Amino acid sequence: MHQDGLNESLIQDCEQIMLSEFSSYRKQLKLRYDDHLSLFGSSRHHFEEGKDGNIIQGALTKNEFSSSRHGNFSEYSTTESDEFEKQDGGELTCEEDYTFFDAADYFTESNSRSSTMSGSTDCGVHSATNIDNPGGQEVVDIQIQDSNNMLPEIKRRSKLPEPTEKEKGISLWSIIKDSVGKDLTRVCLPVYFNEPLSSLQKCFEDFEYSYLLDQAYEYGKVGNSLMRILKVAAFAISGYASSVARPCKPFNPLLGETYEADFPDRRIRFFAEKVSHHPMLIACHSEGKGWKFWGDSNVKSKFWGQSIQVDPVGVLTVEFDDGEIFKWSKVGGMIRRDTHGLELYSKLNSACHMLMRFQVTTTINNLILGKLYCNHHGIMHIKGNRQYSCKLKFKEPSLLDRNPHLVQGFVEDNDGKKASFLIGKWDESMYYSNLDTSKVKSADQLQGASLLWEKNKPSPNPTRYNLSSFAITLNELSPELQEKLPPTDSRLRPDQRHLENGEYEKANAEKLRLERRQRMSTKLQDNGWKPRWFEQDAEDGTYHYKGGYWEARDQGRWDGCLNIFGEFSET
């Protein structure tokens, strides 16, 4: 500019404009950088868990934000960053090639980083501007978490207590002889067959991947209804992943037994109560970021020597803050037994009638001989109240099938036009694509399939119950938490606690004592007993949360909550 003869004042004005533009662009990069840190914080399931089970390591490298649709955070593309690199001729770098962050350090030091980042030279991270979706829409800047509202770091246990006793063998054949053809909820089985969780806690285990509902809420908020129902479908499928190689059954809750889960690090609250003994009914209610979830389940099970049939029947509902609702039935009525044919469980409440054709069947095989395994097969219909619905087919296994656990499906609009296709395995991962998946057997055979959900890695501290890292935390009881719980919470159940501690003799004795008390539950119901926290809808017979639990918890007032695990008199 000097050589062109421009005056000093004009040169300074131009320089000031350039500095202002670069400063503005630098602030935008800094905001992108904070957003990616927040994304990693709210999606820790994608990190590799450290040896101690508490510290999670993650690498913020260029490769992790590539445009490959099979990578982590695959919905995000790098269009804006790629264009910048082409114009600039290089990458945004700092002195080191890669910067590694410790997730624990990130949670505790994020505020100090944010306050100093604008005044320091930091590595740029490729910006996440566009989200690929099968409808061809372009959605900009989905934020799973507000970077100014950091989630708390909560340390949870990573393994169960070491057993205090050596487990003793039992006579399987005597149990088989006395139990064939009976309802397992009425059979007194030794504690050997149980895992240290109740059926109430198993309900919450389905929320291990609750971040999928968070993402569904965010997609809908920016008008991407197609990605919303795809994420809801992924969440519905992910609930089956925990059933792999789980050899033991959960404890049957007592009438009035409850379970709460307050996970601020996941932005989710969950509450469940056993509202009926015969038929056995569990009602639950959960709230997350921008969504509510509720449902009730009639759980029946029968032991057939070499297999168990499980009959949870009910409708699950998720409602987002903008009024969009999705409903589906998790497990339906037709249960396949090894050599005993088919049995149709028809005691469906009226809310289930419209979903009667769309049910996923569960069979647990090889209880005595061979390797224990579980199968799910049938059709799940996720019905929305607006533009889209989804149908998923859980493939029925066969002896010659080399591709078990396959799930295929599609999303269709109100006119019956297919908008997207899904494929994957209920125990591994799910993908979506623009291409029809009905003729292929895996996502690898599709070009451009995008990852929707992937199962977490197994626990680094395995147990004989084969619990996941998430399931290991569900029965954790700290002194601070114990002071806040009602006397009905599953964590306070003595036989379950003794089993977790490996005190098998005490666990068996307590289980027998509580099952004697359980037999009084039918009489209580007949005398007009009502659930404390749920009420039954007069029209469809389903149970809905009536509120008040968390308020009572904050006040520490549990009036009307019986000590159901205490001593009792049979007179």
Short mmCIF file of N, CA and C in Angstrom, two decimals, residues 306-470:
data_model
loop_
_atom_site.label_atom_id
_atom_site.label_comp_id
_atom_site.label_asym_id
_atom_site.label_seq_id
_atom_site.Cartn_x
_atom_site.Cartn_y
_atom_site.Cartn_z
N GLN A 306 -35.31 -75.63 30.20
CA GLN A 306 -34.18 -75.22 29.39
C GLN A 306 -34.29 -73.77 28.94
N SER A 307 -35.40 -73.12 29.22
CA SER A 307 -35.56 -71.72 28.79
C SER A 307 -36.48 -70.97 29.75
N ILE A 308 -36.43 -69.65 29.66
CA ILE A 308 -37.31 -68.78 30.42
C ILE A 308 -38.06 -67.91 29.43
N GLN A 309 -39.35 -67.73 29.66
CA GLN A 309 -40.10 -66.78 28.86
C GLN A 309 -40.37 -65.55 29.72
N VAL A 310 -40.20 -64.39 29.13
CA VAL A 310 -40.39 -63.12 29.84
C VAL A 310 -41.44 -62.33 29.10
N ASP A 311 -42.46 -61.87 29.82
CA ASP A 311 -43.58 -61.16 29.20
C ASP A 311 -43.76 -59.75 29.76
N PRO A 312 -42.87 -58.80 29.45
CA PRO A 312 -43.19 -57.41 29.80
C PRO A 312 -44.13 -56.84 28.74
N VAL A 313 -45.27 -56.33 29.14
CA VAL A 313 -46.26 -55.81 28.20
C VAL A 313 -46.64 -54.39 28.63
N GLY A 314 -46.56 -53.45 27.70
CA GLY A 314 -46.94 -52.08 28.02
C GLY A 314 -46.50 -51.13 26.94
N VAL A 315 -46.94 -49.89 27.04
CA VAL A 315 -46.62 -48.85 26.08
C VAL A 315 -45.68 -47.85 26.73
N LEU A 316 -44.60 -47.52 26.03
CA LEU A 316 -43.64 -46.52 26.49
C LEU A 316 -43.86 -45.24 25.69
N THR A 317 -43.78 -44.11 26.35
CA THR A 317 -44.07 -42.82 25.71
C THR A 317 -42.97 -41.83 26.02
N VAL A 318 -42.53 -41.10 25.01
CA VAL A 318 -41.62 -39.97 25.21
C VAL A 318 -42.28 -38.74 24.59
N GLU A 319 -42.31 -37.67 25.35
CA GLU A 319 -42.90 -36.40 24.88
C GLU A 319 -41.86 -35.30 25.00
N PHE A 320 -41.67 -34.56 23.91
CA PHE A 320 -40.73 -33.46 23.90
C PHE A 320 -41.45 -32.16 24.26
N ASP A 321 -40.67 -31.17 24.66
CA ASP A 321 -41.24 -29.92 25.14
C ASP A 321 -42.08 -29.21 24.09
N ASP A 322 -41.83 -29.48 22.81
CA ASP A 322 -42.60 -28.82 21.76
C ASP A 322 -43.90 -29.56 21.44
N GLY A 323 -44.22 -30.61 22.21
CA GLY A 323 -45.48 -31.32 22.05
C GLY A 323 -45.42 -32.56 21.19
N GLU A 324 -44.28 -32.86 20.57
CA GLU A 324 -44.19 -34.06 19.74
C GLU A 324 -44.07 -35.29 20.64
N ILE A 325 -44.84 -36.33 20.31
CA ILE A 325 -44.93 -37.54 21.15
C ILE A 325 -44.64 -38.77 20.30
N PHE A 326 -43.92 -39.71 20.89
CA PHE A 326 -43.68 -41.01 20.26
C PHE A 326 -44.04 -42.10 21.26
N LYS A 327 -44.68 -43.17 20.75
CA LYS A 327 -45.07 -44.30 21.59
C LYS A 327 -44.61 -45.60 20.94
N TRP A 328 -44.21 -46.55 21.77
CA TRP A 328 -43.85 -47.87 21.27
C TRP A 328 -44.00 -48.89 22.39
N SER A 329 -44.05 -50.14 21.99
CA SER A 329 -44.14 -51.25 22.94
C SER A 329 -42.79 -51.94 22.98
N LYS A 330 -42.16 -52.01 24.18
CA LYS A 330 -40.80 -52.54 24.25
C LYS A 330 -40.75 -54.04 23.99
N VAL A 331 -41.54 -54.83 24.70
CA VAL A 331 -41.56 -56.28 24.48
C VAL A 331 -43.00 -56.74 24.47
N GLY A 332 -43.34 -57.59 23.55
CA GLY A 332 -44.74 -57.95 23.38
C GLY A 332 -45.09 -59.30 23.93
N GLY A 333 -46.23 -59.85 23.42
CA GLY A 333 -46.84 -60.97 24.08
C GLY A 333 -46.47 -62.34 23.58
N MET A 334 -46.00 -62.51 22.35
CA MET A 334 -45.78 -63.87 21.86
C MET A 334 -44.36 -64.31 22.18
N ILE A 335 -44.23 -65.29 23.05
CA ILE A 335 -42.93 -65.73 23.55
C ILE A 335 -42.63 -67.11 23.00
N ARG A 336 -41.48 -67.23 22.35
CA ARG A 336 -41.09 -68.51 21.75
C ARG A 336 -40.37 -69.37 22.79
N ARG A 337 -40.80 -70.61 22.92
CA ARG A 337 -40.16 -71.55 23.83
C ARG A 337 -39.52 -72.65 23.02
N ASP A 338 -38.47 -73.24 23.56
CA ASP A 338 -37.66 -74.18 22.78
C ASP A 338 -38.47 -75.29 22.13
N THR A 339 -39.17 -76.08 22.91
CA THR A 339 -39.90 -77.23 22.35
C THR A 339 -41.35 -77.25 22.79
N HIS A 340 -41.83 -76.13 23.32
CA HIS A 340 -43.17 -76.11 23.87
C HIS A 340 -44.12 -75.27 23.03
N GLY A 341 -43.72 -74.97 21.79
CA GLY A 341 -44.63 -74.26 20.90
C GLY A 341 -44.71 -72.79 21.20
N LEU A 342 -45.89 -72.20 20.95
CA LEU A 342 -46.10 -70.78 21.09
C LEU A 342 -47.18 -70.52 22.13
N GLU A 343 -46.99 -69.45 22.85
CA GLU A 343 -48.01 -69.05 23.82
C GLU A 343 -48.32 -67.58 23.60
N LEU A 344 -49.58 -67.24 23.57
CA LEU A 344 -49.98 -65.85 23.36
C LEU A 344 -50.46 -65.26 24.67
N TYR A 345 -49.74 -64.25 25.10
CA TYR A 345 -50.15 -63.57 26.33
C TYR A 345 -51.07 -62.42 25.94
N SER A 346 -52.34 -62.52 26.29
CA SER A 346 -53.34 -61.60 25.75
C SER A 346 -53.85 -60.57 26.75
N LYS A 347 -53.29 -60.54 27.95
CA LYS A 347 -53.79 -59.60 28.94
C LYS A 347 -53.16 -58.23 28.72
N LEU A 348 -53.55 -57.61 27.63
CA LEU A 348 -53.04 -56.28 27.30
C LEU A 348 -54.07 -55.25 27.73
N ASN A 349 -53.61 -54.16 28.30
CA ASN A 349 -54.57 -53.11 28.60
C ASN A 349 -54.94 -52.40 27.31
N SER A 350 -55.99 -51.58 27.37
CA SER A 350 -56.54 -51.00 26.15
C SER A 350 -55.55 -50.10 25.44
N ALA A 351 -54.60 -49.53 26.17
CA ALA A 351 -53.60 -48.67 25.53
C ALA A 351 -52.69 -49.45 24.60
N CYS A 352 -52.61 -50.77 24.79
CA CYS A 352 -51.73 -51.60 23.96
C CYS A 352 -52.44 -52.16 22.74
N HIS A 353 -53.73 -52.03 22.66
CA HIS A 353 -54.47 -52.73 21.60
C HIS A 353 -54.01 -52.31 20.21
N MET A 354 -53.78 -51.00 20.02
CA MET A 354 -53.40 -50.56 18.68
C MET A 354 -52.00 -51.03 18.31
N LEU A 355 -51.20 -51.45 19.30
CA LEU A 355 -49.84 -51.89 19.03
C LEU A 355 -49.71 -53.41 19.05
N MET A 356 -50.83 -54.12 19.07
CA MET A 356 -50.80 -55.55 19.28
C MET A 356 -50.06 -56.28 18.16
N ARG A 357 -50.08 -55.72 16.96
CA ARG A 357 -49.40 -56.36 15.85
C ARG A 357 -47.91 -56.08 15.85
N PHE A 358 -47.48 -55.12 16.66
CA PHE A 358 -46.09 -54.66 16.59
C PHE A 358 -45.41 -54.95 17.92
N GLN A 359 -44.93 -56.17 18.07
CA GLN A 359 -44.36 -56.58 19.33
C GLN A 359 -43.06 -57.36 19.10
N VAL A 360 -42.10 -57.11 19.98
CA VAL A 360 -40.82 -57.79 19.92
C VAL A 360 -40.79 -58.87 20.98
N THR A 361 -40.47 -60.07 20.58
CA THR A 361 -40.51 -61.24 21.45
C THR A 361 -39.13 -61.55 22.02
N THR A 362 -39.09 -62.00 23.27
CA THR A 362 -37.84 -62.33 23.94
C THR A 362 -37.82 -63.77 24.40
N THR A 363 -36.72 -64.47 24.14
CA THR A 363 -36.53 -65.83 24.62
C THR A 363 -35.14 -65.96 25.23
N ILE A 364 -35.05 -66.56 26.42
CA ILE A 364 -33.77 -66.82 27.07
C ILE A 364 -33.57 -68.33 27.06
N ASN A 365 -32.49 -68.79 26.44
CA ASN A 365 -32.29 -70.21 26.16
C ASN A 365 -31.07 -70.78 26.89
N ASN A 366 -31.01 -72.13 26.94
CA ASN A 366 -29.87 -72.88 27.47
C ASN A 366 -29.56 -72.54 28.93
N LEU A 367 -30.59 -72.58 29.75
CA LEU A 367 -30.38 -72.28 31.17
C LEU A 367 -29.54 -73.35 31.86
N ILE A 368 -29.70 -74.60 31.44
CA ILE A 368 -29.02 -75.70 32.14
C ILE A 368 -27.82 -76.19 31.34
N LEU A 369 -28.03 -76.49 30.07
CA LEU A 369 -26.98 -77.05 29.22
C LEU A 369 -26.63 -76.06 28.11
N GLY A 370 -25.36 -75.95 27.81
CA GLY A 370 -24.92 -75.05 26.74
C GLY A 370 -24.73 -73.63 27.23
N LYS A 371 -24.35 -72.77 26.31
CA LYS A 371 -24.09 -71.37 26.63
C LYS A 371 -25.40 -70.58 26.66
N LEU A 372 -25.62 -69.86 27.75
CA LEU A 372 -26.83 -69.07 27.90
C LEU A 372 -26.85 -67.95 26.86
N TYR A 373 -28.00 -67.77 26.20
CA TYR A 373 -28.12 -66.65 25.26
C TYR A 373 -29.57 -66.18 25.21
N CYS A 374 -29.72 -64.97 24.71
CA CYS A 374 -31.01 -64.31 24.67
C CYS A 374 -31.29 -63.85 23.25
N ASN A 375 -32.53 -63.94 22.82
CA ASN A 375 -32.93 -63.50 21.49
C ASN A 375 -34.13 -62.57 21.58
N HIS A 376 -34.17 -61.60 20.68
CA HIS A 376 -35.33 -60.73 20.52
C HIS A 376 -35.74 -60.79 19.05
N HIS A 377 -37.00 -61.00 18.77
CA HIS A 377 -37.44 -61.00 17.39
C HIS A 377 -38.89 -60.55 17.31
N GLY A 378 -39.22 -59.91 16.21
CA GLY A 378 -40.56 -59.38 16.02
C GLY A 378 -40.49 -57.99 15.42
N ILE A 379 -41.57 -57.26 15.51
CA ILE A 379 -41.67 -55.93 14.90
C ILE A 379 -42.00 -54.90 15.96
N MET A 380 -41.27 -53.80 15.95
CA MET A 380 -41.54 -52.67 16.83
C MET A 380 -42.05 -51.50 15.97
N HIS A 381 -43.15 -50.93 16.40
CA HIS A 381 -43.72 -49.78 15.70
C HIS A 381 -43.63 -48.56 16.61
N ILE A 382 -42.86 -47.55 16.19
CA ILE A 382 -42.75 -46.30 16.93
C ILE A 382 -43.67 -45.29 16.24
N LYS A 383 -44.73 -44.94 16.90
CA LYS A 383 -45.77 -44.09 16.30
C LYS A 383 -45.63 -42.67 16.81
N GLY A 384 -45.47 -41.72 15.88
CA GLY A 384 -45.41 -40.31 16.24
C GLY A 384 -46.73 -39.62 16.01
N ASN A 385 -46.94 -38.50 16.69
CA ASN A 385 -48.20 -37.77 16.54
C ASN A 385 -48.12 -36.66 15.50
N ARG A 386 -47.00 -36.60 14.77
CA ARG A 386 -46.86 -35.56 13.76
C ARG A 386 -46.51 -36.15 12.40
N GLN A 387 -45.29 -35.91 11.93
CA GLN A 387 -44.98 -36.20 10.53
C GLN A 387 -44.53 -37.63 10.29
N TYR A 388 -43.77 -38.23 11.23
CA TYR A 388 -43.10 -39.50 10.95
C TYR A 388 -43.48 -40.60 11.94
N SER A 389 -43.36 -41.83 11.45
CA SER A 389 -43.41 -43.03 12.29
C SER A 389 -42.29 -43.95 11.83
N CYS A 390 -42.01 -44.99 12.62
CA CYS A 390 -40.88 -45.87 12.31
C CYS A 390 -41.28 -47.31 12.58
N LYS A 391 -40.87 -48.21 11.69
CA LYS A 391 -41.08 -49.64 11.88
C LYS A 391 -39.73 -50.34 11.87
N LEU A 392 -39.50 -51.16 12.88
CA LEU A 392 -38.24 -51.88 13.04
C LEU A 392 -38.51 -53.37 13.12
N LYS A 393 -37.76 -54.15 12.38
CA LYS A 393 -37.89 -55.61 12.41
C LYS A 393 -36.67 -56.22 13.06
N PHE A 394 -36.89 -56.89 14.20
CA PHE A 394 -35.84 -57.66 14.87
C PHE A 394 -35.87 -59.06 14.25
N LYS A 395 -34.82 -59.40 13.54
CA LYS A 395 -34.82 -60.64 12.78
C LYS A 395 -34.84 -61.86 13.69
N GLU A 396 -35.70 -62.83 13.33
CA GLU A 396 -35.77 -64.06 14.10
C GLU A 396 -34.56 -64.93 13.81
N PRO A 397 -33.87 -65.43 14.83
CA PRO A 397 -32.65 -66.22 14.60
C PRO A 397 -32.97 -67.59 14.04
N SER A 398 -32.00 -68.18 13.37
CA SER A 398 -32.13 -69.54 12.86
C SER A 398 -30.80 -70.26 13.08
N LEU A 399 -30.85 -71.59 12.97
CA LEU A 399 -29.64 -72.38 13.21
C LEU A 399 -28.54 -72.07 12.19
N LEU A 400 -28.91 -71.72 10.98
CA LEU A 400 -27.93 -71.48 9.93
C LEU A 400 -27.57 -70.00 9.79
N ASP A 401 -28.18 -69.15 10.62
CA ASP A 401 -27.95 -67.71 10.48
C ASP A 401 -26.59 -67.33 11.05
N ARG A 402 -25.76 -66.71 10.23
CA ARG A 402 -24.45 -66.24 10.67
C ARG A 402 -24.45 -64.74 10.97
N ASN A 403 -25.60 -64.15 10.97
CA ASN A 403 -25.71 -62.71 11.23
C ASN A 403 -26.82 -62.46 12.25
N PRO A 404 -26.62 -62.93 13.50
CA PRO A 404 -27.68 -62.80 14.50
C PRO A 404 -27.85 -61.37 14.98
N HIS A 405 -28.95 -61.14 15.66
CA HIS A 405 -29.26 -59.87 16.30
C HIS A 405 -29.47 -58.73 15.31
N LEU A 406 -29.80 -59.06 14.08
CA LEU A 406 -29.97 -58.04 13.05
C LEU A 406 -31.28 -57.28 13.25
N VAL A 407 -31.21 -55.95 13.09
CA VAL A 407 -32.39 -55.08 13.13
C VAL A 407 -32.40 -54.25 11.86
N GLN A 408 -33.53 -54.25 11.17
CA GLN A 408 -33.70 -53.44 9.97
C GLN A 408 -35.02 -52.69 10.08
N GLY A 409 -35.08 -51.54 9.44
CA GLY A 409 -36.32 -50.78 9.52
C GLY A 409 -36.31 -49.56 8.63
N PHE A 410 -37.35 -48.77 8.75
CA PHE A 410 -37.46 -47.57 7.93
C PHE A 410 -38.35 -46.55 8.64
N VAL A 411 -38.16 -45.31 8.26
CA VAL A 411 -39.00 -44.21 8.72
C VAL A 411 -39.89 -43.79 7.56
N GLU A 412 -41.17 -43.62 7.82
CA GLU A 412 -42.09 -43.19 6.77
C GLU A 412 -42.90 -41.99 7.25
N ASP A 413 -43.33 -41.16 6.29
CA ASP A 413 -44.16 -40.01 6.65
C ASP A 413 -45.63 -40.40 6.67
N ASN A 414 -46.49 -39.42 6.86
CA ASN A 414 -47.92 -39.71 6.99
C ASN A 414 -48.54 -40.22 5.70
N ASP A 415 -47.87 -39.98 4.58
CA ASP A 415 -48.37 -40.47 3.29
C ASP A 415 -47.83 -41.85 2.94
N GLY A 416 -47.04 -42.45 3.84
CA GLY A 416 -46.48 -43.77 3.60
C GLY A 416 -45.20 -43.75 2.78
N LYS A 417 -44.65 -42.57 2.53
CA LYS A 417 -43.40 -42.47 1.78
C LYS A 417 -42.21 -42.69 2.70
N LYS A 418 -41.31 -43.58 2.32
CA LYS A 418 -40.15 -43.90 3.14
C LYS A 418 -39.11 -42.78 3.03
N ALA A 419 -38.73 -42.25 4.19
CA ALA A 419 -37.83 -41.10 4.24
C ALA A 419 -36.41 -41.50 4.61
N SER A 420 -36.24 -42.63 5.29
CA SER A 420 -34.91 -43.08 5.68
C SER A 420 -34.97 -44.55 6.06
N PHE A 421 -33.80 -45.20 6.10
CA PHE A 421 -33.71 -46.62 6.41
C PHE A 421 -32.70 -46.84 7.53
N LEU A 422 -32.94 -47.88 8.33
CA LEU A 422 -32.06 -48.21 9.45
C LEU A 422 -31.57 -49.64 9.33
N ILE A 423 -30.38 -49.88 9.84
CA ILE A 423 -29.82 -51.23 9.88
C ILE A 423 -28.77 -51.29 10.98
N GLY A 424 -28.64 -52.45 11.59
CA GLY A 424 -27.63 -52.63 12.63
C GLY A 424 -27.93 -53.86 13.46
N LYS A 425 -27.35 -53.93 14.64
CA LYS A 425 -27.57 -55.02 15.57
C LYS A 425 -27.91 -54.43 16.93
N TRP A 426 -28.91 -55.03 17.58
CA TRP A 426 -29.37 -54.47 18.84
C TRP A 426 -28.33 -54.57 19.95
N ASP A 427 -27.31 -55.39 19.77
CA ASP A 427 -26.28 -55.52 20.80
C ASP A 427 -24.97 -54.86 20.39
N GLU A 428 -24.96 -54.10 19.27
CA GLU A 428 -23.72 -53.47 18.81
C GLU A 428 -23.90 -52.01 18.44
N SER A 429 -24.63 -51.74 17.36
CA SER A 429 -24.75 -50.38 16.85
C SER A 429 -25.88 -50.30 15.83
N MET A 430 -26.30 -49.08 15.54
CA MET A 430 -27.33 -48.84 14.53
C MET A 430 -26.88 -47.71 13.60
N TYR A 431 -27.23 -47.87 12.31
CA TYR A 431 -26.90 -46.88 11.29
C TYR A 431 -28.16 -46.48 10.53
N TYR A 432 -28.10 -45.31 9.89
CA TYR A 432 -29.18 -44.91 9.00
C TYR A 432 -28.61 -44.56 7.63
N SER A 433 -29.47 -44.63 6.60
CA SER A 433 -29.01 -44.42 5.24
C SER A 433 -30.18 -43.99 4.36
N ASN A 434 -29.85 -43.36 3.23
CA ASN A 434 -30.85 -43.07 2.20
C ASN A 434 -31.21 -44.30 1.39
N LEU A 435 -30.36 -45.33 1.45
CA LEU A 435 -30.54 -46.52 0.64
C LEU A 435 -31.37 -47.57 1.38
N ASP A 436 -32.13 -48.34 0.63
CA ASP A 436 -32.96 -49.40 1.20
C ASP A 436 -32.06 -50.47 1.84
N THR A 437 -32.30 -50.77 3.12
CA THR A 437 -31.46 -51.72 3.85
C THR A 437 -32.05 -53.13 3.88
N SER A 438 -33.20 -53.34 3.28
CA SER A 438 -33.87 -54.63 3.40
C SER A 438 -33.13 -55.75 2.67
N LYS A 439 -32.26 -55.40 1.72
CA LYS A 439 -31.57 -56.42 0.93
C LYS A 439 -30.14 -56.66 1.41
N VAL A 440 -29.70 -55.96 2.43
CA VAL A 440 -28.33 -56.12 2.92
C VAL A 440 -28.37 -56.64 4.35
N LYS A 441 -27.21 -57.15 4.81
CA LYS A 441 -27.15 -57.76 6.13
C LYS A 441 -26.29 -57.00 7.12
N SER A 442 -25.66 -55.92 6.69
CA SER A 442 -24.87 -55.11 7.60
C SER A 442 -24.66 -53.73 7.00
N ALA A 443 -24.33 -52.77 7.86
CA ALA A 443 -24.10 -51.40 7.40
C ALA A 443 -22.86 -51.31 6.53
N ASP A 444 -21.93 -52.27 6.68
CA ASP A 444 -20.71 -52.25 5.89
C ASP A 444 -21.00 -52.41 4.39
N GLN A 445 -22.14 -52.99 4.07
CA GLN A 445 -22.49 -53.21 2.66
C GLN A 445 -23.17 -52.00 2.04
N LEU A 446 -23.34 -50.93 2.83
CA LEU A 446 -23.99 -49.72 2.32
C LEU A 446 -22.98 -48.60 2.16
N GLN A 447 -23.12 -47.83 1.11
CA GLN A 447 -22.29 -46.66 0.91
C GLN A 447 -22.92 -45.47 1.65
N GLY A 448 -22.11 -44.82 2.49
CA GLY A 448 -22.58 -43.61 3.15
C GLY A 448 -23.50 -43.81 4.32
N ALA A 449 -23.52 -45.00 4.91
CA ALA A 449 -24.33 -45.21 6.11
C ALA A 449 -23.74 -44.44 7.28
N SER A 450 -24.59 -43.79 8.06
CA SER A 450 -24.14 -42.94 9.17
C SER A 450 -24.50 -43.56 10.51
N LEU A 451 -23.60 -43.44 11.45
CA LEU A 451 -23.78 -44.04 12.76
C LEU A 451 -24.82 -43.27 13.57
N LEU A 452 -25.78 -44.00 14.13
CA LEU A 452 -26.78 -43.42 15.02
C LEU A 452 -26.44 -43.68 16.48
N TRP A 453 -26.04 -44.90 16.78
CA TRP A 453 -25.79 -45.31 18.17
C TRP A 453 -24.80 -46.46 18.16
N GLU A 454 -23.96 -46.50 19.20
CA GLU A 454 -23.00 -47.59 19.36
C GLU A 454 -22.95 -47.99 20.82
N LYS A 455 -22.94 -49.28 21.07
CA LYS A 455 -22.91 -49.78 22.43
C LYS A 455 -21.60 -49.42 23.12
N ASN A 456 -21.70 -49.11 24.41
CA ASN A 456 -20.50 -48.81 25.19
C ASN A 456 -19.62 -50.03 25.36
N LYS A 457 -18.36 -49.79 25.65
CA LYS A 457 -17.42 -50.89 25.86
C LYS A 457 -17.76 -51.63 27.16
N PRO A 458 -17.42 -52.92 27.24
CA PRO A 458 -17.69 -53.67 28.48
C PRO A 458 -16.96 -53.08 29.67
N SER A 459 -17.45 -53.40 30.84
CA SER A 459 -16.83 -52.91 32.06
C SER A 459 -15.41 -53.45 32.19
N PRO A 460 -14.45 -52.63 32.61
CA PRO A 460 -13.09 -53.13 32.84
C PRO A 460 -13.00 -54.00 34.09
N ASN A 461 -14.08 -54.02 34.89
CA ASN A 461 -14.12 -54.84 36.10
C ASN A 461 -15.29 -55.83 35.99
N PRO A 462 -15.13 -56.90 35.22
CA PRO A 462 -16.24 -57.83 34.98
C PRO A 462 -16.67 -58.56 36.24
N THR A 463 -17.96 -58.89 36.28
CA THR A 463 -18.52 -59.68 37.38
C THR A 463 -19.21 -60.91 36.79
N ARG A 464 -19.57 -61.83 37.63
CA ARG A 464 -20.27 -63.02 37.14
C ARG A 464 -21.66 -62.68 36.63
N TYR A 465 -22.16 -61.48 36.99
CA TYR A 465 -23.47 -61.04 36.52
C TYR A 465 -23.37 -60.35 35.15
N ASN A 466 -22.16 -60.10 34.70
CA ASN A 466 -21.92 -59.43 33.42
C ASN A 466 -22.59 -58.06 33.35
N LEU A 467 -22.49 -57.30 34.42
CA LEU A 467 -23.06 -55.96 34.45
C LEU A 467 -22.19 -54.99 33.68
N SER A 468 -22.83 -54.04 33.03
CA SER A 468 -22.09 -52.98 32.35
C SER A 468 -21.57 -51.97 33.38
N SER A 469 -20.71 -51.07 32.94
CA SER A 469 -20.20 -50.04 33.84
C SER A 469 -21.34 -49.19 34.39
N PHE A 470 -22.34 -48.93 33.56
CA PHE A 470 -23.49 -48.16 34.01
C PHE A 470 -24.31 -48.93 35.03
#
